[in-house]
Structures are given as C-alpha cells and as structure tokens.
Short mmCIF file of C-alpha atoms and ligand atoms in Angstrom, two decimals:
data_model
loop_
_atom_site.label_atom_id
_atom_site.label_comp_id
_atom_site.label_asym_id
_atom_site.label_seq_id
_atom_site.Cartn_x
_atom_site.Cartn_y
_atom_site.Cartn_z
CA UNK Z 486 -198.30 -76.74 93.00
CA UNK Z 487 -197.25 -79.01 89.61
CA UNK Z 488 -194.37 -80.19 89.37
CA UNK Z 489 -192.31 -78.88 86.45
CA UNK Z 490 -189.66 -79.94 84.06
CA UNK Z 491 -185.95 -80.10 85.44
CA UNK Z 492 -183.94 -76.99 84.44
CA UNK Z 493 -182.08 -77.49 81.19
CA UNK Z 494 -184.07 -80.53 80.03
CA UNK Z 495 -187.16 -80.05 77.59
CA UNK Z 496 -189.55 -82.10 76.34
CA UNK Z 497 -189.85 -83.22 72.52
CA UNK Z 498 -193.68 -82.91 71.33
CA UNK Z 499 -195.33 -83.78 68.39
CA UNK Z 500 -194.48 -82.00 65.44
CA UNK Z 501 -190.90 -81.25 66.80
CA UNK Z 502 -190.18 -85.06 67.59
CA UNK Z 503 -190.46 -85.82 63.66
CA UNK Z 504 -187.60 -83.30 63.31
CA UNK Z 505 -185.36 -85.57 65.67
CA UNK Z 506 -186.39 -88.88 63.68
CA UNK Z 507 -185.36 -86.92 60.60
CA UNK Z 508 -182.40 -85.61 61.45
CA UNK Z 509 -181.59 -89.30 63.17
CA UNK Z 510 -182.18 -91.23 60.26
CA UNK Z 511 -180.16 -88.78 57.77
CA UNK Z 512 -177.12 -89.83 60.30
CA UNK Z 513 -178.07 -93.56 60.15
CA UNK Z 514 -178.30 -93.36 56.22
CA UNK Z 515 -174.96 -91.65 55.70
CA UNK Z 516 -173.59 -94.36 58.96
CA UNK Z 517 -174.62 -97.12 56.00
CA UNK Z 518 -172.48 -95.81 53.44
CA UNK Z 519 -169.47 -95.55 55.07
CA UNK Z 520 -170.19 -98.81 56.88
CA UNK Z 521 -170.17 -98.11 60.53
CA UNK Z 522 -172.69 -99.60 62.57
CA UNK Z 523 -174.46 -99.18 65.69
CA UNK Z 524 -173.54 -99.71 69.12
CA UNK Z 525 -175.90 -99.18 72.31
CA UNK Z 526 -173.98 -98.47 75.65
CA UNK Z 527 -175.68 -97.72 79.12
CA UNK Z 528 -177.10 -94.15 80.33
CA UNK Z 529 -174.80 -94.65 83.23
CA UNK Z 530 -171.17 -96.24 83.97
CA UNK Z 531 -168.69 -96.19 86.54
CA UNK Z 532 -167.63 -92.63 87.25
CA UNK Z 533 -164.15 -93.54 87.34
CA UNK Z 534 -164.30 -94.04 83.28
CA UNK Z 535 -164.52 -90.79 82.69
CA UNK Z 536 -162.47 -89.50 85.23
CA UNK Z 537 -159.70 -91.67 83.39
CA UNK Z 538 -160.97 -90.53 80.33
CA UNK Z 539 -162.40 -87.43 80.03
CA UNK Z 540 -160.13 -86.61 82.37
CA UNK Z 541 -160.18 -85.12 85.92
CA UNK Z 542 -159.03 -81.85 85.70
CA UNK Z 543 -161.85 -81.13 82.30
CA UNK Z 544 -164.48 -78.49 83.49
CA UNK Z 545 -166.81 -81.84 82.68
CA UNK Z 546 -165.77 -84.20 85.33
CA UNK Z 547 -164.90 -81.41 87.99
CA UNK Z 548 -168.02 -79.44 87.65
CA UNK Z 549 -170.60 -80.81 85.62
CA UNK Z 550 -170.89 -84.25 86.16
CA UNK Z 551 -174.53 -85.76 87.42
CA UNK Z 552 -172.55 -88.28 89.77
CA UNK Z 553 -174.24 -90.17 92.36
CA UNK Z 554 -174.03 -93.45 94.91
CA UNK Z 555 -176.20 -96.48 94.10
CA UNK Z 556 -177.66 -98.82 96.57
CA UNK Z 557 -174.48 -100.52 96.26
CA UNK Z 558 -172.25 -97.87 97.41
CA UNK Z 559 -171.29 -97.78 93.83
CA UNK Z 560 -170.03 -94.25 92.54
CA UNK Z 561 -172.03 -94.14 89.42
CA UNK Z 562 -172.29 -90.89 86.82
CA UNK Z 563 -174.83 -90.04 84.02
CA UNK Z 564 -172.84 -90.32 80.97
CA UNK Z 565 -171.44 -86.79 79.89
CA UNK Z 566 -170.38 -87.79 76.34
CA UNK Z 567 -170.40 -91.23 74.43
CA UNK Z 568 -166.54 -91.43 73.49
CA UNK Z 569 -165.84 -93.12 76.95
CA UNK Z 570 -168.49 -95.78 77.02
CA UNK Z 571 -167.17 -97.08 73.30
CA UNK Z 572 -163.95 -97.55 74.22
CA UNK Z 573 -164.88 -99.12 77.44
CA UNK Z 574 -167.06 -101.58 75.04
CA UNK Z 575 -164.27 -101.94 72.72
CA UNK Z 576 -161.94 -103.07 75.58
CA UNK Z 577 -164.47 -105.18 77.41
CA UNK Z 578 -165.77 -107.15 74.50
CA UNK Z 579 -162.42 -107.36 72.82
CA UNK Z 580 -163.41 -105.94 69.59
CA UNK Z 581 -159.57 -105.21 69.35
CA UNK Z 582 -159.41 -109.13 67.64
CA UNK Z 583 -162.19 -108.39 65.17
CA UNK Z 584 -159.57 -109.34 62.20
CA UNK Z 585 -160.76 -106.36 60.17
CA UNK Z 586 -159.59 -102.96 62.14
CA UNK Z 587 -161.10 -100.16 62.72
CA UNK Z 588 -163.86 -101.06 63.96
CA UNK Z 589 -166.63 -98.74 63.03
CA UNK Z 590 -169.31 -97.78 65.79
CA UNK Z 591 -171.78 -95.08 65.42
CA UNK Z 592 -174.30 -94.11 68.47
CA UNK Z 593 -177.03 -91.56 69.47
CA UNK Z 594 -178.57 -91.08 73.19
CA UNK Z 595 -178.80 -88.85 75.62
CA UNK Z 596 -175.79 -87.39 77.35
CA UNK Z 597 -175.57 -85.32 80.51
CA UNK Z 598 -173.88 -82.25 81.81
CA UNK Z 599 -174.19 -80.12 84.43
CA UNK Z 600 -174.12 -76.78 83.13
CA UNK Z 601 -175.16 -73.28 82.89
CA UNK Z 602 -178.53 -73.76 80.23
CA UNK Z 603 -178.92 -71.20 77.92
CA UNK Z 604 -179.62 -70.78 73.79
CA UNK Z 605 -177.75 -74.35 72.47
CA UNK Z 606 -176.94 -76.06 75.78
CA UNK Z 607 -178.86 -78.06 78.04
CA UNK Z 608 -178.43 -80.56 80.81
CA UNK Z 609 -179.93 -83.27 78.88
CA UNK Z 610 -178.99 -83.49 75.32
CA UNK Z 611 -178.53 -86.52 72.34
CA UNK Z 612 -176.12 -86.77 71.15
CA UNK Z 613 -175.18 -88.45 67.72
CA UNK Z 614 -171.50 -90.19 67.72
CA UNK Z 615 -169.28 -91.95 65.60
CA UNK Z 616 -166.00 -93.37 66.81
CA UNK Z 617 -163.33 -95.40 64.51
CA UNK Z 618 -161.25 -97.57 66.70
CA UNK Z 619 -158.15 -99.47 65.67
CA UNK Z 620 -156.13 -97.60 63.10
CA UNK Z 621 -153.72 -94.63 62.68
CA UNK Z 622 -154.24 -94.33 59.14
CA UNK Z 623 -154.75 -90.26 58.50
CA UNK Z 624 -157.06 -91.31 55.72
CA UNK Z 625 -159.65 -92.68 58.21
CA UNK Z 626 -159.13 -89.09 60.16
CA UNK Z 627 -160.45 -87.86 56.99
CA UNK Z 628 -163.11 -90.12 56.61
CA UNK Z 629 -164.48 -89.62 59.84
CA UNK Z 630 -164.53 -85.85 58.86
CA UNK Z 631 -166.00 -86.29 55.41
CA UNK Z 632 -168.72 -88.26 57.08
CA UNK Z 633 -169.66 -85.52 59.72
CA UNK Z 634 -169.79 -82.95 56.77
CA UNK Z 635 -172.03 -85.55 54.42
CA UNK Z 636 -174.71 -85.65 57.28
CA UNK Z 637 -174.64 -81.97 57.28
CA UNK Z 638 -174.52 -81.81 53.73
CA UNK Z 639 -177.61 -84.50 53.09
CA UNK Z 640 -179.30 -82.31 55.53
CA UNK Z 641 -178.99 -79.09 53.31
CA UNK Z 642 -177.02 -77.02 55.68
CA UNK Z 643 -174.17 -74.62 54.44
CA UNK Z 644 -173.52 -72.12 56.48
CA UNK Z 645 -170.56 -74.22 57.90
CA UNK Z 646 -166.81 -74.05 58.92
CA UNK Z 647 -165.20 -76.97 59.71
CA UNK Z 648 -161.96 -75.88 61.98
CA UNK Z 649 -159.15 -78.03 62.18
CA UNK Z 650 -156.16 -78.40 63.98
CA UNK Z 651 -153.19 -80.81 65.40
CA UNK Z 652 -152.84 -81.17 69.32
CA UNK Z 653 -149.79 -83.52 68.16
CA UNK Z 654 -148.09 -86.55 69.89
CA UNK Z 655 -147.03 -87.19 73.39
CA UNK Z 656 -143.25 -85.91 72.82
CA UNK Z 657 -145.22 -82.13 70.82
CA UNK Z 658 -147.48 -82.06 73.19
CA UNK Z 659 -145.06 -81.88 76.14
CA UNK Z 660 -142.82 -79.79 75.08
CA UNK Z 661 -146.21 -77.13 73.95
CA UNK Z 662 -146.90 -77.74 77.95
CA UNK Z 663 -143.57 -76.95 78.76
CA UNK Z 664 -143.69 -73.27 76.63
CA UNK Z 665 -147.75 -72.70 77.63
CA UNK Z 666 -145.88 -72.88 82.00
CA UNK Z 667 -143.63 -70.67 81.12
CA UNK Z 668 -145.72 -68.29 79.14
CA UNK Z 669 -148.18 -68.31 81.82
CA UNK Z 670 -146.44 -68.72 84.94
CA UNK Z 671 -145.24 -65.28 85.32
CA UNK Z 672 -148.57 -63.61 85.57
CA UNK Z 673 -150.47 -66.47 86.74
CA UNK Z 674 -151.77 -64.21 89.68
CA UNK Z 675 -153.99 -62.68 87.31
CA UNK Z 676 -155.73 -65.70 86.30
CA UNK Z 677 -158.99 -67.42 87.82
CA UNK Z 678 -158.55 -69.54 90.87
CA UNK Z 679 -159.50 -72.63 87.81
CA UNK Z 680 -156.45 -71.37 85.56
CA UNK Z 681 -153.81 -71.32 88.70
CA UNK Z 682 -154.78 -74.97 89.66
CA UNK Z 683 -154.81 -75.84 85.51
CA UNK Z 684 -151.11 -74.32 85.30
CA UNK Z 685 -149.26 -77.31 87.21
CA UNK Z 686 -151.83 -79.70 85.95
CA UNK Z 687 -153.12 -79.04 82.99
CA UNK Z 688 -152.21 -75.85 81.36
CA UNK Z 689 -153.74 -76.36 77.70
CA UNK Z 690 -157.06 -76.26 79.95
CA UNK Z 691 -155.94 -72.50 79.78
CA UNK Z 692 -156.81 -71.56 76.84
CA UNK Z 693 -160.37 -73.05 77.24
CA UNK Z 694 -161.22 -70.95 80.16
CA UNK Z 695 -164.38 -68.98 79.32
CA UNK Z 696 -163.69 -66.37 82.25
CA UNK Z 697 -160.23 -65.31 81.29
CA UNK Z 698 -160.50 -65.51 77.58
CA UNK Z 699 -159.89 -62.16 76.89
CA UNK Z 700 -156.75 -61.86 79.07
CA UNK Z 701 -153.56 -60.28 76.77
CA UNK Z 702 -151.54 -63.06 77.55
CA UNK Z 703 -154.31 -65.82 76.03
CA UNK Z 704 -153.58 -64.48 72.36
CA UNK Z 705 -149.68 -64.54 72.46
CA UNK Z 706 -149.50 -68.48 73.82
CA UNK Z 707 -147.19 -70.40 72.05
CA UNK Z 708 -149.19 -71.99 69.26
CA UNK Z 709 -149.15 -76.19 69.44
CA UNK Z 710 -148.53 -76.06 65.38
CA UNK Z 711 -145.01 -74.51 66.51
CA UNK Z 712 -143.97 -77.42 68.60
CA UNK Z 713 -145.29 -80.56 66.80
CA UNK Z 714 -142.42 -82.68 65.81
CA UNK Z 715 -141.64 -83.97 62.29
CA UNK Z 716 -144.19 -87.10 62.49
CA UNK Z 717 -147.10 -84.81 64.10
CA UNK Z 718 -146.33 -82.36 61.42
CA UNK Z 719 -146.54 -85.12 58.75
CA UNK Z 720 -149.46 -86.48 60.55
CA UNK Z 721 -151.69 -83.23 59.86
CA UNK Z 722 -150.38 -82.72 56.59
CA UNK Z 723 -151.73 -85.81 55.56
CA UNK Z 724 -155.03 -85.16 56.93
CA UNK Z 725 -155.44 -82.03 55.33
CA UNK Z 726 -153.81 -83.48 51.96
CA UNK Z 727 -156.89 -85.71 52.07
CA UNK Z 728 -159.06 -83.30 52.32
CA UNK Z 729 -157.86 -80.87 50.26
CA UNK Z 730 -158.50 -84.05 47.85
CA UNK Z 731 -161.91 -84.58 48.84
CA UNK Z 732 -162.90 -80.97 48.32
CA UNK Z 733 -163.40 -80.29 51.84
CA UNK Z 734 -162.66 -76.62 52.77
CA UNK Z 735 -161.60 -76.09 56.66
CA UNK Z 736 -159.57 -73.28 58.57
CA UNK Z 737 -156.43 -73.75 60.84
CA UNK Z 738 -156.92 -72.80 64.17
CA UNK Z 739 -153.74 -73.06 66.26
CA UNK Z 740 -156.25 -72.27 69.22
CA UNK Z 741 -158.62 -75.20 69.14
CA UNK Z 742 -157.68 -76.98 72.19
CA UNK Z 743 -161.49 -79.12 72.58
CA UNK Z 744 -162.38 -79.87 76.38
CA UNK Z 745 -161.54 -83.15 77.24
CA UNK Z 746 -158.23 -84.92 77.51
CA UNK Z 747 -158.01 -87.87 75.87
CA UNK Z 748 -157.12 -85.99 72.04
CA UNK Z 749 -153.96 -85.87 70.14
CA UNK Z 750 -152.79 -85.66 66.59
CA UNK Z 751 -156.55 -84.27 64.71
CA UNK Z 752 -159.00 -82.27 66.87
CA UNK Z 753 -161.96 -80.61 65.01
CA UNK Z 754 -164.77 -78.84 65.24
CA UNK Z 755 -168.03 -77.96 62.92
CA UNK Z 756 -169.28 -74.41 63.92
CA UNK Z 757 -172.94 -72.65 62.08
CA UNK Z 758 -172.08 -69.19 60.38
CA UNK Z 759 -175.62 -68.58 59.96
CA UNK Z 760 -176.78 -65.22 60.92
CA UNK Z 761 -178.71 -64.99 63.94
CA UNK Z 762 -177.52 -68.66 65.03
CA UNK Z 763 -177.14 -68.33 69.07
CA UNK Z 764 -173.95 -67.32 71.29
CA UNK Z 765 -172.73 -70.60 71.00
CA UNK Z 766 -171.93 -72.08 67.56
CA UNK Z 767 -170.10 -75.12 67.59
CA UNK Z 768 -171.91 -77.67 65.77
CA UNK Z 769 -170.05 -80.93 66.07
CA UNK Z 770 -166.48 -81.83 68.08
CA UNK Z 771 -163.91 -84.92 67.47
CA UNK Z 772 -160.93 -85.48 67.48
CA UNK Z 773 -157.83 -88.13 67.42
CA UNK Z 774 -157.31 -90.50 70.99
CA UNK Z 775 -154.57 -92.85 70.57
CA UNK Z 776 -153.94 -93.65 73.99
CA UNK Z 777 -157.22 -93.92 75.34
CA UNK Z 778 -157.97 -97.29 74.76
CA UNK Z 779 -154.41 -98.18 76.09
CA UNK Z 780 -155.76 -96.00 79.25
CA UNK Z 781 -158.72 -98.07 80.03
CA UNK Z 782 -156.90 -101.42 79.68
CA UNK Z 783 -156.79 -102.90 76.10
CA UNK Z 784 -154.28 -103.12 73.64
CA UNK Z 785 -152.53 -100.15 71.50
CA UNK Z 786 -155.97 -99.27 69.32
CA UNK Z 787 -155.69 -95.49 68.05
CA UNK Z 788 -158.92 -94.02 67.57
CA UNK Z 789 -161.07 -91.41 66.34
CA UNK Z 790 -164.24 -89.94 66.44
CA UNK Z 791 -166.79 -87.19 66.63
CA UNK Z 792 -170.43 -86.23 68.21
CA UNK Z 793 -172.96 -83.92 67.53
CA UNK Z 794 -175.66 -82.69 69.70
CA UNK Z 795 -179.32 -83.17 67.64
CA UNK Z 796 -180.41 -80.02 69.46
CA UNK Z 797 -177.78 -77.76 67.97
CA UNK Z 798 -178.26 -79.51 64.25
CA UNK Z 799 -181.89 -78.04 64.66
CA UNK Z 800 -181.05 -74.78 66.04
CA UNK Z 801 -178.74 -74.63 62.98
CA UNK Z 802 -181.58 -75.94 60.47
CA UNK Z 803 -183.87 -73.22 61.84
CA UNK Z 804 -180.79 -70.57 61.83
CA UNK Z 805 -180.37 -71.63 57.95
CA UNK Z 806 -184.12 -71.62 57.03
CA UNK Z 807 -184.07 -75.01 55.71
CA UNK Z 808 -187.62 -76.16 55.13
CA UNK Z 809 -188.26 -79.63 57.12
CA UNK Z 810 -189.59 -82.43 54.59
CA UNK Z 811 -191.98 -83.58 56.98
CA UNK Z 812 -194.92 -85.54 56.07
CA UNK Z 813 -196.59 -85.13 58.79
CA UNK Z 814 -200.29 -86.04 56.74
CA UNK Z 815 -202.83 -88.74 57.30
CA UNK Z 816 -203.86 -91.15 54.49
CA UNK Z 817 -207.00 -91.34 55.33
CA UNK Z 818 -209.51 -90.22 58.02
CA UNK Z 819 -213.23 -91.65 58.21
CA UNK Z 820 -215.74 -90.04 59.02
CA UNK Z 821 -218.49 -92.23 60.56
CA UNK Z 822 -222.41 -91.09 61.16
CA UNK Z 823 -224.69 -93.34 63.73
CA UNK Z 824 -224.20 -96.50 65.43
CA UNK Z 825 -223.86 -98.77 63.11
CA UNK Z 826 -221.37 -96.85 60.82
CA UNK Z 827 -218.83 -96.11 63.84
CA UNK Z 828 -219.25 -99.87 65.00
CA UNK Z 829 -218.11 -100.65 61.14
CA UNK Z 830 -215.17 -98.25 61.11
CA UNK Z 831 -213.43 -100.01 63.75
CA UNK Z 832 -212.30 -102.80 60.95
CA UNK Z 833 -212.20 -100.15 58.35
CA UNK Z 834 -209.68 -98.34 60.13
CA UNK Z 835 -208.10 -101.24 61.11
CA UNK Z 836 -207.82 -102.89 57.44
CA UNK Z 837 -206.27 -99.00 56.15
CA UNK Z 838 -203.33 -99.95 59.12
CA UNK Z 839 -202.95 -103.19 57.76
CA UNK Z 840 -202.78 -102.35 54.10
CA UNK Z 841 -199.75 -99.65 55.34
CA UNK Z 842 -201.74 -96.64 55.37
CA UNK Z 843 -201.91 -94.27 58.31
CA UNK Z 844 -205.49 -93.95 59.32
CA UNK Z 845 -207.78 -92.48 62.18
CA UNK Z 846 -211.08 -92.01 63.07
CA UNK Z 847 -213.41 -89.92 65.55
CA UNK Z 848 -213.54 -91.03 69.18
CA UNK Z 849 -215.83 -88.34 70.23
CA UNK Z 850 -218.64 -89.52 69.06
CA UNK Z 851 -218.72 -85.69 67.28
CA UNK Z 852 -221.60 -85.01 64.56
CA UNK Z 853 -220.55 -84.83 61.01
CA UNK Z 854 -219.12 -81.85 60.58
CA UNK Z 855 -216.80 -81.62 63.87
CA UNK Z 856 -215.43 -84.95 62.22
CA UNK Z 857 -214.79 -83.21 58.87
CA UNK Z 858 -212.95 -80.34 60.75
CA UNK Z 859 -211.18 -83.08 62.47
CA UNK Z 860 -210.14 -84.77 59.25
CA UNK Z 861 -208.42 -81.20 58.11
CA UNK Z 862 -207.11 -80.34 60.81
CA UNK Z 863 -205.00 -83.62 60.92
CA UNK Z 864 -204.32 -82.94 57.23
CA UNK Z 865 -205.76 -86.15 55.69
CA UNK Z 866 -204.66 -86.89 52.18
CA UNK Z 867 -208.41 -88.58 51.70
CA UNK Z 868 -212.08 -88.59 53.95
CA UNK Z 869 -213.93 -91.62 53.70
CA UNK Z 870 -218.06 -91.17 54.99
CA UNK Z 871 -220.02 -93.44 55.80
CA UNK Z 872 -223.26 -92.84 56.76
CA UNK Z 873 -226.46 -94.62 56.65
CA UNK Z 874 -226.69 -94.63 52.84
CA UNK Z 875 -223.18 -96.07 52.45
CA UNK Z 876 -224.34 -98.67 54.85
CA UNK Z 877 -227.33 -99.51 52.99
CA UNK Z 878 -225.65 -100.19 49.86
CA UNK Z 879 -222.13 -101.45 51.65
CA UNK Z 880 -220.37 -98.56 49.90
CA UNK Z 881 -218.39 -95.49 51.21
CA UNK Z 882 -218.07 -91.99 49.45
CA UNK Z 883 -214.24 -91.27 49.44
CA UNK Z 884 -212.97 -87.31 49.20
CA UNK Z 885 -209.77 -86.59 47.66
CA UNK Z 886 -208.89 -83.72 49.33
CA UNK Z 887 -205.97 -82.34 47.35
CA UNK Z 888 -207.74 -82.88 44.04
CA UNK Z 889 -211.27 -81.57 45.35
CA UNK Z 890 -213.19 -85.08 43.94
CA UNK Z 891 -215.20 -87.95 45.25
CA UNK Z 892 -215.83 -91.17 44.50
CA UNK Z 893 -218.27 -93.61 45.69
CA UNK Z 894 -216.23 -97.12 46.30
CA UNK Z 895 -217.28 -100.67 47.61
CA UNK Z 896 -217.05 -100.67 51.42
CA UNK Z 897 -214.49 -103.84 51.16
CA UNK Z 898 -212.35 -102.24 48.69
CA UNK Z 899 -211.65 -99.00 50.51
CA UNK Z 900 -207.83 -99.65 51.40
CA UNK Z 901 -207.10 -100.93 47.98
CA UNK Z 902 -208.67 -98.24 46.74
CA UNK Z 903 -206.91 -94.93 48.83
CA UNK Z 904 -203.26 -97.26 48.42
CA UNK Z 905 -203.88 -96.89 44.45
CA UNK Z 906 -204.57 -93.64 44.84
CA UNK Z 907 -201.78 -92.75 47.25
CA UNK Z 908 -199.34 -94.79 44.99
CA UNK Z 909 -200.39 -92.42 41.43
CA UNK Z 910 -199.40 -89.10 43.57
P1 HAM T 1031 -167.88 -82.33 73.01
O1 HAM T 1031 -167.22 -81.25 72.25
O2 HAM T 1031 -167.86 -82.25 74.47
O3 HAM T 1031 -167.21 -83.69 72.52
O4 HAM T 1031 -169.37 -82.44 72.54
C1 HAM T 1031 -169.69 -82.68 71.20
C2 HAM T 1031 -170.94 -81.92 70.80
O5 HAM T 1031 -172.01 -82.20 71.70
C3 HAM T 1031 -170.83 -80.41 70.82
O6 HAM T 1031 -170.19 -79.94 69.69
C4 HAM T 1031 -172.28 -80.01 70.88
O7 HAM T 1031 -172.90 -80.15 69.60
C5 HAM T 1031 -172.87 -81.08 71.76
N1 HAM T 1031 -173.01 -80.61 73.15
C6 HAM T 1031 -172.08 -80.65 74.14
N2 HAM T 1031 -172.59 -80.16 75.28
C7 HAM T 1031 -173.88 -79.79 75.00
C8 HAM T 1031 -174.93 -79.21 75.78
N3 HAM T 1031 -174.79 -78.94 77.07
N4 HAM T 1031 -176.12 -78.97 75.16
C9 HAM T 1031 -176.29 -79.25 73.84
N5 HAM T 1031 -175.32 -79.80 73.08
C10 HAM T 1031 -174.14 -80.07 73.64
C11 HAM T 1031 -167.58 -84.92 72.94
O8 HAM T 1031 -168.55 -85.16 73.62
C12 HAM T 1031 -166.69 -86.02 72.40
N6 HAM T 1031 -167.13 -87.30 72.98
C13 HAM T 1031 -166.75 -86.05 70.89
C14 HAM T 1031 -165.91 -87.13 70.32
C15 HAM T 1031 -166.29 -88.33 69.87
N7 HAM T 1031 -164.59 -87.09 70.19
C16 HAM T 1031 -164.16 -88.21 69.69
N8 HAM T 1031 -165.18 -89.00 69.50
#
C-alpha cells in the first residue's frame, strides 16, 4: 500500500504554488511601505512558550498542540501560531534597546494545530504575521490594521468586514471576569465539561466554546465594552478615531473574545462576506498584548499584531472571483530536429537563461511535431526551430506565437532577439 499525505496537510503543486508566491509577495510589498521587516523564527520551540503565552487553558495548547520529547528529554511543540516565537526573539536578542521603538517584524511559515480539518482549516497551514513591539501608541493599533486591510486591498478583495473590539486593561478585564462568574455560575451544570473547568479559570474562554454557543445564557453575558474603565474606553476610542480618519469601515462586536490569552485593549478580526465562502470565515486575527513580553521575561514592551492564514486568503480570492495575474508563460521553447540541432540547443537554451528569459527544450527526444505540441502546451510566448537547414546556414526560424509571424534570425543572436521582442509587448 502507498503511503499517503497526513490528514489536514496538502500539498502545493504547480500552478497553485504561483498563487502562494503571489499572494506572499503582495504581503512583502505592502511590509516595505510601512517599514516592517522580516524576521525568521524556528518550526519548533520550547512548549512551555506557548503554554505561557498562548496560554494553558486556550483550546490550542490543551488540545491541539503537536507536542513531543526530543532525544534530549526536551518537551518540544510544533509552533501553533507565530506571535509567541517574536516575542521570545524580541526578549532574547534584546531588540527592546533598538533606540527606535516599535520594532517592526513581519513573518510567514508554517504553523501547526491539531484540529478537526475541514473547508478553511488544516493541520498544517502558513501563516503570514506582522507584530509591532514596543509602543502603546493607539495610532500604531491602527496602523497595524490599515496594513492588514492594504494587503487585502492590493489583492483586489472586497467582500470584507473588519470586526473590532476592546478586551480592555487588566483592572476592565477583571472586573468583566468577575460579572461573566456570576452570570454563568448559576447554570453552569448545563455547560460542557470544557466550559465548567473554563468558569474558575478562564471564563471569557466561554464565550468561544463552539459546542455551547447557542446556549440562552451565551447572548445575555455581560458585554466587556460595559466594564472597560475610563483609559480602556479612551484607548478604543482612539483606535477607532483613527480609523474613522483613515476611511476604514469596521463593526463593534462586544462578542469578539479571539482564542488565545495574551490580548487586551484592541482585538480584531478580518472575516470574507463573499457568497459561497466556506463555514468558517475569519480571514485574519490580531490583537493588542501588553503584558506578554513582560510574561516571557523582558522589559514593559506593549505590542501588537496580526496573522493571516495564506490558505484562507485563497479560499477568499476564489470565493470573490478575482482573476489570478499569473504569468505562468514560457519565453521561449526550441524546438530541435536531429543530432546535431539538439546537441546545439543545449547552449541555446542555456544563453535564453542567461539573457533572463525563461526557456525549455524537449528531453524526449520527440519528433517535430510532439515538440510543437509541447511548446503550446507550456504556453510559450515564442518557438525557435532548428533543424538541419537552420544548421546549415547557422540561423534559426523564430515563431511569434501571439502575433502568428516568423522570422528567420542568426543562430547567435537568438536571445537578443526574443528579449527585444519580449521588451516591445
Ligand atoms: P489566530 O486567530 O489563532 O491568531 O490565527 C490567525 C489566523 O490564522 C486565522 O484568522 C486564520 O486565517 C489562520 N488559521 C488559524 N488556524 C488555522 C487552520 N487550522 N487552518 C487554516 N488557517 C488557520 C494567531 O495565530 C495570532 N498569533 C495572531 C496575532 C498576531 N495576534 C497578534 N499578533
């Protein structure tokens, strides 16, 4: 029997891979303009990071983390998200002295979660992250937002809502935990096994709970916008002040809670409104972490950040219709007939690559008109034959194939000759 692909993972072929370089280097572009750069952190790290950051009650490091022992007896997990590994960077290299704060990271890889797959969510999935550590400014809250949308926007999606809300400070957010217990605790009994254990420890984790979403009491909790205090409040007004000035339309929603632990003050989330777009339609998540950085042993650096999956920003692409601008074409294909004019073809094809063109040739040793087929099928822009009259007269007969013409050129200028061309279209 083969052996097949691991449930939830998938492999990227040709002419779906160029979809994932194009959507990556849309990020990367918009990354230059608003100056963040890259950073590169390992596949795995030590699982207690993002048990101290993620947190250890999150559905992600209770049930779907890929955790295992190395040779070492080292507890070591597949990273579930990027935020952790930044910070951990940030910390360990001491990027908190950089004199100018934040400091601006962006990063795409492969993350890893155990969980259900279906339409939108695998076990293996990249994703593409930003994170801007070392300042509370609500201005960089909004640009961190504003850049999210700009990727989506340079992209040519829409059919977006960006939802926006405040999980507050430390003193809000306490005394929201305080009036979730005591909403809750009285009918707690008819809650999941997950939601009784969340109540003492985590009760915002609550309102996250996919089985028990539809419970009564889920849609009377006290709201977190009730309970932020007067700097929360002016917090998020700022925030949405800025984007109200950038021209950035988002919803409230009281009930965005996101799933991991380390948010406070602005948590947000991109969802696709396009028709026909799968069960699950969140987009893109981020949110404010002011004490996370504090948490894994550096200084008092507020950040913020955000990460989409690629996978879903395709999904979303195909949901919307958008037509990829692939160039997926060949410059030039040649088309070689006998011995001596496939022996020559190995510089000619080799001198097209060196002059910047994309180029190919037959390595069947097919007759003629297999090669031809061969030469449309991989959508060549131009056909260059040679064949024993060519040879004869060291020339090649060049096909335009858009424009339906030939031309019969010098053998040694064929690469000039098809970059001229290719530089007039
Ligand atoms: P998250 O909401 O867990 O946040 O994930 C962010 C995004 O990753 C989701 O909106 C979705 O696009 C994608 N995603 C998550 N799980 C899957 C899956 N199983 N399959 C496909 N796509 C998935 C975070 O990871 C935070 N680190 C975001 C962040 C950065 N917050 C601050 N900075």
């Amino acid at each position: 029997m083969s052996v097949k692909i691991p449930r939830g993972t998938q492999d990227i072929l040709p002419g779906q891979s160029e979809k994932w370089q194009y959507i990556e280097s849309i990020a990367k572009e918009v990354c230059r303009r608003y100056h963040y750069k890259e950073i590169r952190t390992p596949i795995f790290e030590h699982t207690e990071l993002f048990k101290r950051s993620v947190g250890d009650t999150t559905d992600i490091v209770q049930k779907e983390m890929y955790t295992f022992e190395d040779r070492g007896e080292r507890s070591l997990t597949l990273r579930p998200e990027g935020t952790a590994a930044v910070v951990r960077s940030f910390v360990e290299n001491k990027m908190f002295g950089i004199p100018d704060q934040p400091v601006k990271l962006f990063y795409t890889g492969p993350m890893f979660r155990y969980e259900r797959p279906q339409s939108g969510r695998y076990r293996q999935f990249v994703q593409f992250g930003v994170e801007a550590i070392g300042s509370e400014d609500p201005a960089i809250d909004a640009e961190v937002i504003a850049l999210v949308m700009d990727i989506y926007k340079s992209a040519g999606l829409k059919k977006l809502n960006l939802v926006i809300n405040s999980l507050g400070d430390a003193e809000s957010r306490n005394a929201h935990r305080a009036a979730l217990i005591a909403h809750f605790e009285p009918r707690i009994g008819e809650f999941c096994a997950d939601c009784q254990t969340r109540l003492a420890q985590n009760p915002l984790r609550i309102l996250d709970c996919k089985k028990d979403r539809d419970h009564e009491l889920m849609g009377t909790a006290p709201s977190i916008l009730d309970y932020l205090n007067e700097e929360s409040k002016t917090y998020f007004s700022k925030v949405t002040g800025y984007l109200d000035g950038l021209g950035i339309s988002y919803t409230i929603d009281p009930k965005l809670v996101r799933g991991l632990d380390y948010y406070n003050h602005t948590a947000f989330e991109v969802m696709s409104e396009a028709e026909g777009f799968g069960a699950i339609t969140t987009l893109c998540g981020g949110g404010r972490y002011n004490g996370l950085v504090q948490d894994l042993g550096g200084p008092d650096s507020p950040g913020i950040g955000f990460a989409f999956s690629i996978e879903r920003f395709i999904a979303a692409m195909e949901a919307e219709g958008i037509k990829w601008p692939l160039d997926n074409g060949l410059d030039c294909y040649i088309v070689a007939l006998g011995e001596e004019a496939k022996d020559r073809s190995v510089a000619l094809v080799h001198q097209l690559r060196t002059a910047g063109l994309s180029a190919d040739r037959d390595y069947q040793d097919r007759k003629m008109k297999a090669q031809l087929k061969a030469s449309d099928r991989q959508n060549a822009r131009f056909t260059a034959i040679l064949g024993e009259d060519e040879l004869a007269e060291n020339r090649i007969t060049v096909k335009d194939m858009a424009a339906g013409s030939q031309e019969n050129v010098p053998l040694n200028e064929l690469a000039q000759y098809v970059k001229t061309k290719m530089e007039a279209n």
